[in-house]
Amino acid sequence: MSARAFRSRRTTLAVPGSNPRFLQKARDVPADEVFLDLEDAVAPSAKAGSRQLVADALKEGGWGAKVRAVRVNGTSTGWAYRDVVEVVERAGECLDAVVLPKVSGPRDITWLDLLLGQVELATGLPPGRIAIEAQIEDAAGLASADDIAAASPRLEALVFGPADFMASLGMRSLTVGAQPGGYTGGDAFHYAHMRILVAARANGLQAIDGPYAAIQDVAGLQRNAASVAAVGYDGKWVVHPIQVDVVNREFSPGQAEYDRAEVLLEASDYYSGRGLGAAMLDGEMIDEASRKMAMVAAARGRAAGLSRTTRFEPPVPG
Ligand code: GLV
Ligand code: MG
């Protein structure tokens, strides 16, 4: 993970920034993160007015421990700079991250990083506190994933955007996140998922999967979430409160995995304190690489509210 503090993002709830009722209701949804949207969920005629609604919703509070993010419009639009300036000037102290959509290269991130820095300076906000999450959702963005992931110390996550990605590639499906009918090659998103995951991890970032739009298809959502969780993704966007529990579950470690991670961390401290880099734990070799894997699983378990049920037993001398 990055040097920035670990934030749990098992679920990120999309909330249209133009809808006061949804902005109100989202506070009670048990998602780890919310993003108040100024981009594709908001009609062009409502974009300017939504900035104030979003800033007010942030300032009013009531978001509990959720990560509070705003998705601004992309850098190729005429809305982007005012989205950033107006929301951060009005409510920057109540904002944890800006989600930048349609990132097609590192200069998009550099632009946002500089602009955030200017607003922070002008308003007395702590420099660099507001994080960036970059949506990779077109062919150019995927091809530049490594450069994007390295473009700013503010970056905390790369987010795959299946809807725009499907459009960018010309995939023959109109259902966001679902496999294109007729494709016989396995998972049509495998390459994009892995490309983004590798770029994210190479730069210490989280990797987050995008939305699954078929709200009633809970089994499809569950399969989709389980599959990306298995390869290492940290979480997934949700577009409706009924999607939250199933996705939170898929991205939480089970009790046994969590217990093992905590025990492994304790064992690793114990042995490294005695000058040993590699040691045996319950018949398995553990070393620095296993400690890193355990740190991720332990952080996820703690964020999911799990409590440990076992402890490391140091070997009895003799
Ligand atoms: C999300 O923004 C997507 O394009 O899927
Ligand atoms: Mg998109």
CSV table of C-alpha atoms and ligand atoms in Angstrom, one decimal:
chain,number,residue,atom,x,y,z
A,1,MET,CA,0.0,0.0,0.0
A,2,SER,CA,1.1,3.6,-0.4
A,3,ALA,CA,2.7,5.7,2.3
A,4,ARG,CA,-0.6,7.4,2.8
A,5,ALA,CA,-2.8,6.1,5.6
A,6,PHE,CA,-4.7,2.9,4.7
A,7,ARG,CA,-8.4,3.5,4.0
A,8,SER,CA,-10.8,0.7,3.6
A,9,ARG,CA,-12.6,0.8,0.2
A,10,ARG,CA,-14.5,-2.5,0.0
A,11,THR,CA,-17.5,-0.6,-1.3
A,12,THR,CA,-17.6,2.8,-2.9
A,13,LEU,CA,-21.2,4.1,-3.3
A,14,ALA,CA,-22.0,6.3,-6.3
A,15,VAL,CA,-24.3,9.1,-5.3
A,16,PRO,CA,-25.7,11.6,-7.9
A,17,GLY,CA,-24.7,15.0,-6.8
A,18,SER,CA,-27.8,16.6,-8.2
A,19,ASN,CA,-30.2,14.7,-6.1
A,20,PRO,CA,-30.7,16.0,-2.5
A,21,ARG,CA,-32.7,13.0,-1.4
A,22,PHE,CA,-30.0,10.5,-2.5
A,23,LEU,CA,-27.3,12.8,-0.9
A,24,GLN,CA,-29.3,12.6,2.3
A,25,LYS,CA,-30.0,8.8,2.2
A,26,ALA,CA,-26.4,7.9,1.3
A,27,ARG,CA,-25.2,8.8,4.8
A,28,ASP,CA,-27.0,5.7,6.3
A,29,VAL,CA,-25.7,3.2,3.7
A,30,PRO,CA,-22.9,1.0,5.2
A,31,ALA,CA,-20.4,1.6,2.4
A,32,ASP,CA,-16.8,2.2,3.2
A,33,GLU,CA,-16.7,5.2,0.8
A,34,VAL,CA,-19.1,7.5,-0.9
A,35,PHE,CA,-18.4,9.6,-4.0
A,36,LEU,CA,-20.7,12.5,-4.7
A,37,ASP,CA,-20.9,12.6,-8.4
A,38,LEU,CA,-20.6,15.6,-10.6
A,39,GLU,CA,-19.9,13.6,-13.8
A,40,ASP,CA,-21.9,11.0,-15.6
A,41,ALA,CA,-24.8,10.7,-13.1
A,42,VAL,CA,-25.5,14.5,-13.5
A,43,ALA,CA,-27.2,16.0,-16.6
A,44,PRO,CA,-25.3,18.9,-18.2
A,45,SER,CA,-28.0,21.4,-17.2
A,46,ALA,CA,-27.6,20.4,-13.6
A,47,LYS,CA,-23.8,20.3,-13.4
A,48,ALA,CA,-23.2,23.9,-12.1
A,49,GLY,CA,-25.9,23.8,-9.5
A,50,SER,CA,-24.8,20.4,-8.2
A,51,ARG,CA,-21.4,21.8,-7.0
A,52,GLN,CA,-23.2,23.7,-4.3
A,53,LEU,CA,-25.4,20.7,-3.3
A,54,VAL,CA,-22.3,18.5,-3.0
A,55,ALA,CA,-20.3,21.1,-1.0
A,56,ASP,CA,-23.3,21.6,1.3
A,57,ALA,CA,-23.7,17.8,1.8
A,58,LEU,CA,-20.0,17.5,2.7
A,59,LYS,CA,-20.1,20.4,5.2
A,60,GLU,CA,-23.4,19.2,6.8
A,61,GLY,CA,-21.5,16.0,7.8
A,62,GLY,CA,-23.1,12.9,9.1
A,63,TRP,CA,-20.9,10.6,7.0
A,64,GLY,CA,-19.4,8.7,10.0
A,65,ALA,CA,-16.2,6.9,9.2
A,66,LYS,CA,-16.8,6.8,5.4
A,67,VAL,CA,-14.2,8.1,3.0
A,68,ARG,CA,-15.8,11.2,1.5
A,69,ALA,CA,-15.0,11.7,-2.2
A,70,VAL,CA,-16.3,13.8,-5.0
A,71,ARG,CA,-16.1,12.8,-8.7
A,72,VAL,CA,-15.4,15.8,-10.8
A,73,ASN,CA,-15.8,16.0,-14.6
A,74,GLY,CA,-12.9,14.9,-16.8
A,75,THR,CA,-10.2,17.1,-18.0
A,76,SER,CA,-11.5,17.3,-21.6
A,77,THR,CA,-14.7,19.1,-20.4
A,78,GLY,CA,-15.3,22.7,-19.6
A,79,TRP,CA,-16.6,21.8,-16.1
A,80,ALA,CA,-13.6,20.2,-14.5
A,81,TYR,CA,-11.7,23.2,-13.1
A,82,ARG,CA,-14.7,24.8,-11.6
A,83,ASP,CA,-15.8,21.5,-10.1
A,84,VAL,CA,-12.5,21.3,-8.3
A,85,VAL,CA,-12.2,24.9,-7.3
A,86,GLU,CA,-15.7,25.4,-6.1
A,87,VAL,CA,-16.1,22.2,-4.1
A,88,VAL,CA,-12.6,22.3,-2.5
A,89,GLU,CA,-12.9,26.0,-1.7
A,90,ARG,CA,-16.3,25.5,-0.1
A,91,ALA,CA,-15.8,22.2,1.6
A,92,GLY,CA,-12.2,21.1,1.2
A,93,GLU,CA,-11.8,20.4,4.9
A,94,CYS,CA,-14.6,17.8,4.7
A,95,LEU,CA,-13.3,16.1,1.6
A,96,ASP,CA,-10.9,13.1,1.6
A,97,ALA,CA,-10.5,12.4,-2.1
A,98,VAL,CA,-11.2,13.6,-5.6
A,99,VAL,CA,-12.1,10.9,-8.1
A,100,LEU,CA,-10.9,11.9,-11.6
A,101,PRO,CA,-12.7,10.1,-14.4
A,102,LYS,CA,-11.4,9.3,-17.9
A,103,VAL,CA,-7.8,9.6,-17.0
A,104,SER,CA,-6.0,8.9,-20.3
A,105,GLY,CA,-2.4,9.9,-19.3
A,106,PRO,CA,-0.3,11.2,-16.4
A,107,ARG,CA,-0.8,14.8,-17.3
A,108,ASP,CA,-4.5,14.6,-16.2
A,109,ILE,CA,-3.2,13.7,-12.7
A,110,THR,CA,-0.5,16.4,-12.8
A,111,TRP,CA,-3.2,18.9,-13.6
A,112,LEU,CA,-5.4,17.9,-10.7
A,113,ASP,CA,-2.5,17.7,-8.3
A,114,LEU,CA,-1.4,21.2,-9.1
A,115,LEU,CA,-4.9,22.7,-9.0
A,116,LEU,CA,-5.6,21.0,-5.6
A,117,GLY,CA,-2.3,22.4,-4.4
A,118,GLN,CA,-3.2,25.9,-5.5
A,119,VAL,CA,-6.6,25.8,-3.8
A,120,GLU,CA,-5.0,24.3,-0.6
A,121,LEU,CA,-2.5,27.2,-0.5
A,122,ALA,CA,-5.1,29.9,-1.1
A,123,THR,CA,-7.5,28.5,1.5
A,124,GLY,CA,-5.1,27.4,4.2
A,125,LEU,CA,-5.9,23.7,3.8
A,126,PRO,CA,-3.1,21.3,4.7
A,127,PRO,CA,-1.0,20.7,1.6
A,128,GLY,CA,-1.4,17.3,-0.1
A,129,ARG,CA,-4.1,15.9,2.3
A,130,ILE,CA,-6.8,15.5,-0.3
A,131,ALA,CA,-6.2,12.3,-2.2
A,132,ILE,CA,-6.7,11.4,-5.9
A,133,GLU,CA,-8.4,8.3,-7.2
A,134,ALA,CA,-7.9,7.8,-11.0
A,135,GLN,CA,-10.5,6.1,-13.1
A,136,ILE,CA,-8.9,4.1,-16.0
A,137,GLU,CA,-11.7,3.7,-18.5
A,138,ASP,CA,-10.4,3.9,-22.0
A,139,ALA,CA,-7.8,2.4,-24.2
A,140,ALA,CA,-5.4,5.3,-23.8
A,141,GLY,CA,-5.7,5.2,-20.0
A,142,LEU,CA,-5.1,1.5,-19.9
A,143,ALA,CA,-2.1,1.8,-22.2
A,144,SER,CA,-0.6,4.5,-19.8
A,145,ALA,CA,-1.6,2.8,-16.5
A,146,ASP,CA,1.9,2.7,-15.2
A,147,ASP,CA,2.7,6.3,-15.8
A,148,ILE,CA,-0.7,7.4,-14.4
A,149,ALA,CA,-0.1,5.3,-11.2
A,150,ALA,CA,3.2,7.1,-10.7
A,151,ALA,CA,2.0,10.6,-11.5
A,152,SER,CA,1.3,12.0,-8.0
A,153,PRO,CA,1.9,11.2,-4.3
A,154,ARG,CA,-1.7,12.1,-3.8
A,155,LEU,CA,-2.8,9.0,-5.6
A,156,GLU,CA,-4.5,6.3,-3.4
A,157,ALA,CA,-6.3,4.2,-5.9
A,158,LEU,CA,-6.8,3.2,-9.6
A,159,VAL,CA,-10.4,2.5,-10.4
A,160,PHE,CA,-11.5,0.4,-13.4
A,161,GLY,CA,-14.5,2.0,-15.3
A,162,PRO,CA,-16.2,-0.8,-17.2
A,163,ALA,CA,-18.9,1.3,-18.8
A,164,ASP,CA,-16.6,3.8,-20.5
A,165,PHE,CA,-14.1,1.1,-21.2
A,166,MET,CA,-16.6,-1.1,-23.0
A,167,ALA,CA,-17.6,2.0,-25.1
A,168,SER,CA,-13.9,2.9,-25.8
A,169,LEU,CA,-13.1,-0.6,-27.1
A,170,GLY,CA,-16.4,-1.1,-28.9
A,171,MET,CA,-17.3,-4.2,-26.8
A,172,ARG,CA,-20.7,-5.6,-27.9
A,173,SER,CA,-22.7,-5.3,-24.7
A,174,LEU,CA,-24.9,-2.6,-23.3
A,175,THR,CA,-24.9,-4.0,-19.7
A,176,VAL,CA,-22.2,-2.4,-17.6
A,177,GLY,CA,-19.8,-4.9,-16.1
A,178,ALA,CA,-21.4,-7.9,-17.7
A,179,GLN,CA,-19.6,-10.1,-20.2
A,180,PRO,CA,-20.3,-9.3,-23.9
A,181,GLY,CA,-22.5,-12.0,-25.4
A,182,GLY,CA,-20.8,-14.2,-28.0
A,183,TYR,CA,-17.3,-13.8,-26.4
A,184,THR,CA,-15.8,-17.3,-26.0
A,185,GLY,CA,-12.4,-16.2,-24.6
A,186,GLY,CA,-13.2,-16.4,-20.9
A,187,ASP,CA,-13.4,-13.1,-19.0
A,188,ALA,CA,-13.4,-10.2,-21.4
A,189,PHE,CA,-12.2,-7.9,-18.6
A,190,HIS,CA,-9.3,-10.0,-17.4
A,191,TYR,CA,-6.6,-8.1,-19.2
A,192,ALA,CA,-7.8,-4.7,-18.0
A,193,HIS,CA,-8.3,-5.9,-14.5
A,194,MET,CA,-4.8,-7.3,-14.3
A,195,ARG,CA,-3.1,-4.4,-16.1
A,196,ILE,CA,-4.6,-2.0,-13.6
A,197,LEU,CA,-3.9,-4.2,-10.6
A,198,VAL,CA,-0.2,-4.5,-11.5
A,199,ALA,CA,0.2,-0.8,-12.2
A,200,ALA,CA,-1.5,0.0,-8.9
A,201,ARG,CA,0.5,-2.4,-6.8
A,202,ALA,CA,3.8,-1.4,-8.5
A,203,ASN,CA,3.1,2.1,-7.1
A,204,GLY,CA,1.7,1.1,-3.7
A,205,LEU,CA,-1.9,2.0,-4.7
A,206,GLN,CA,-5.3,0.3,-4.1
A,207,ALA,CA,-7.1,-1.3,-7.1
A,208,ILE,CA,-10.8,-0.8,-7.2
A,209,ASP,CA,-13.3,-2.4,-9.6
A,210,GLY,CA,-16.1,-0.4,-11.2
A,211,PRO,CA,-19.8,-0.9,-11.1
A,212,TYR,CA,-22.1,-3.8,-12.0
A,213,ALA,CA,-25.2,-2.1,-13.3
A,214,ALA,CA,-27.7,-5.0,-13.2
A,215,ILE,CA,-29.0,-4.2,-9.7
A,216,GLN,CA,-31.4,-7.1,-9.4
A,217,ASP,CA,-28.7,-9.7,-10.5
A,218,VAL,CA,-27.2,-10.2,-7.0
A,219,ALA,CA,-25.7,-13.6,-8.0
A,220,GLY,CA,-23.9,-12.0,-11.0
A,221,LEU,CA,-22.7,-9.1,-8.7
A,222,GLN,CA,-21.4,-11.6,-6.2
A,223,ARG,CA,-19.5,-13.6,-8.8
A,224,ASN,CA,-18.1,-10.5,-10.3
A,225,ALA,CA,-16.9,-9.2,-6.8
A,226,ALA,CA,-15.6,-12.6,-5.7
A,227,SER,CA,-13.5,-12.9,-8.9
A,228,VAL,CA,-11.7,-9.6,-8.6
A,229,ALA,CA,-11.3,-10.0,-4.8
A,230,ALA,CA,-9.6,-13.3,-5.4
A,231,VAL,CA,-6.8,-11.8,-7.5
A,232,GLY,CA,-6.2,-9.0,-5.0
A,233,TYR,CA,-8.6,-6.1,-5.7
A,234,ASP,CA,-9.4,-4.0,-2.7
A,235,GLY,CA,-13.0,-3.2,-3.4
A,236,LYS,CA,-15.7,-2.4,-5.9
A,237,TRP,CA,-18.1,0.4,-6.7
A,238,VAL,CA,-21.8,0.0,-6.0
A,239,VAL,CA,-24.6,1.9,-7.6
A,240,HIS,CA,-27.4,1.0,-5.2
A,241,PRO,CA,-27.6,0.4,-1.5
A,242,ILE,CA,-28.8,-3.2,-2.0
A,243,GLN,CA,-25.5,-4.0,-3.5
A,244,VAL,CA,-23.5,-3.0,-0.5
A,245,ASP,CA,-23.7,-6.0,1.9
A,246,VAL,CA,-22.8,-8.6,-0.7
A,247,VAL,CA,-19.8,-6.6,-1.9
A,248,ASN,CA,-18.6,-5.8,1.6
A,249,ARG,CA,-18.7,-9.5,2.3
A,250,GLU,CA,-16.7,-10.5,-0.7
A,251,PHE,CA,-13.9,-8.0,0.1
A,252,SER,CA,-13.7,-8.9,3.8
A,253,PRO,CA,-11.3,-11.6,4.8
A,254,GLY,CA,-12.9,-14.6,6.6
A,255,GLN,CA,-12.2,-15.1,10.3
A,256,ALA,CA,-9.6,-17.8,9.7
A,257,GLU,CA,-7.7,-15.7,7.2
A,258,TYR,CA,-7.7,-12.7,9.5
A,259,ASP,CA,-6.6,-14.7,12.5
A,260,ARG,CA,-3.8,-16.3,10.5
A,261,ALA,CA,-2.6,-12.8,9.3
A,262,GLU,CA,-2.5,-11.4,12.8
A,263,VAL,CA,-0.7,-14.5,14.1
A,264,LEU,CA,1.8,-14.3,11.3
A,265,LEU,CA,2.6,-10.7,12.0
A,266,GLU,CA,3.2,-11.5,15.7
A,267,ALA,CA,5.4,-14.4,14.7
A,268,SER,CA,7.3,-12.3,12.2
A,269,ASP,CA,8.0,-9.7,14.9
A,270,TYR,CA,9.0,-12.4,17.4
A,271,TYR,CA,11.5,-14.0,15.0
A,272,SER,CA,12.9,-10.8,13.5
A,273,GLY,CA,13.6,-9.6,17.1
A,274,ARG,CA,15.8,-12.7,17.4
A,275,GLY,CA,17.6,-11.9,14.2
A,276,LEU,CA,15.8,-14.5,12.0
A,277,GLY,CA,14.5,-13.4,8.5
A,278,ALA,CA,12.8,-16.7,7.8
A,279,ALA,CA,11.2,-19.1,10.3
A,280,MET,CA,8.6,-21.8,10.5
A,281,LEU,CA,5.0,-21.2,11.6
A,282,ASP,CA,2.7,-24.2,11.9
A,283,GLY,CA,4.7,-26.2,9.4
A,284,GLU,CA,4.9,-23.3,6.9
A,285,MET,CA,7.9,-21.1,6.1
A,286,ILE,CA,7.3,-17.4,6.7
A,287,ASP,CA,9.5,-14.5,5.7
A,288,GLU,CA,9.4,-10.9,4.7
A,289,ALA,CA,7.1,-11.6,1.7
A,290,SER,CA,4.6,-13.5,3.9
A,291,ARG,CA,4.7,-10.6,6.4
A,292,LYS,CA,3.7,-8.1,3.6
A,293,MET,CA,0.8,-10.3,2.5
A,294,ALA,CA,-0.3,-10.7,6.2
A,295,MET,CA,-0.2,-6.9,6.6
A,296,VAL,CA,-2.7,-6.4,3.8
A,297,ALA,CA,-5.1,-9.2,5.1
A,298,ALA,CA,-4.8,-7.8,8.7
A,299,ALA,CA,-5.5,-4.3,7.6
A,300,ARG,CA,-8.6,-5.4,5.7
A,301,GLY,CA,-9.8,-7.5,8.6
A,302,ARG,CA,-9.4,-4.6,11.1
A,303,ALA,CA,-11.2,-2.3,8.7
A,304,ALA,CA,-14.0,-4.9,8.3
A,305,GLY,CA,-14.4,-4.8,12.1
A,306,LEU,CA,-13.1,-8.4,12.8
A,307,SER,CA,-11.7,-9.3,16.2
A,308,ARG,CA,-9.0,-11.9,16.5
A,309,THR,CA,-9.7,-15.1,18.2
A,310,THR,CA,-6.2,-16.6,18.4
A,311,ARG,CA,-2.7,-15.5,19.4
A,312,PHE,CA,0.9,-16.5,18.4
A,313,GLU,CA,2.4,-19.1,20.8
A,314,PRO,CA,6.2,-18.7,20.9
A,315,PRO,CA,8.0,-22.0,20.8
A,316,VAL,CA,8.9,-23.5,24.1
A,317,PRO,CA,12.7,-23.4,24.4
A,318,GLY,CA,14.5,-26.7,24.7
B,1,GLV,C1,-17.7,4.2,-14.5
B,1,GLV,O1,-17.4,5.3,-14.5
B,1,GLV,C2,-17.7,3.4,-15.7
B,1,GLV,O2,-17.5,4.0,-16.8
B,1,GLV,O3,-17.9,2.2,-15.6
B,2,MG,MG,-17.1,6.1,-16.5
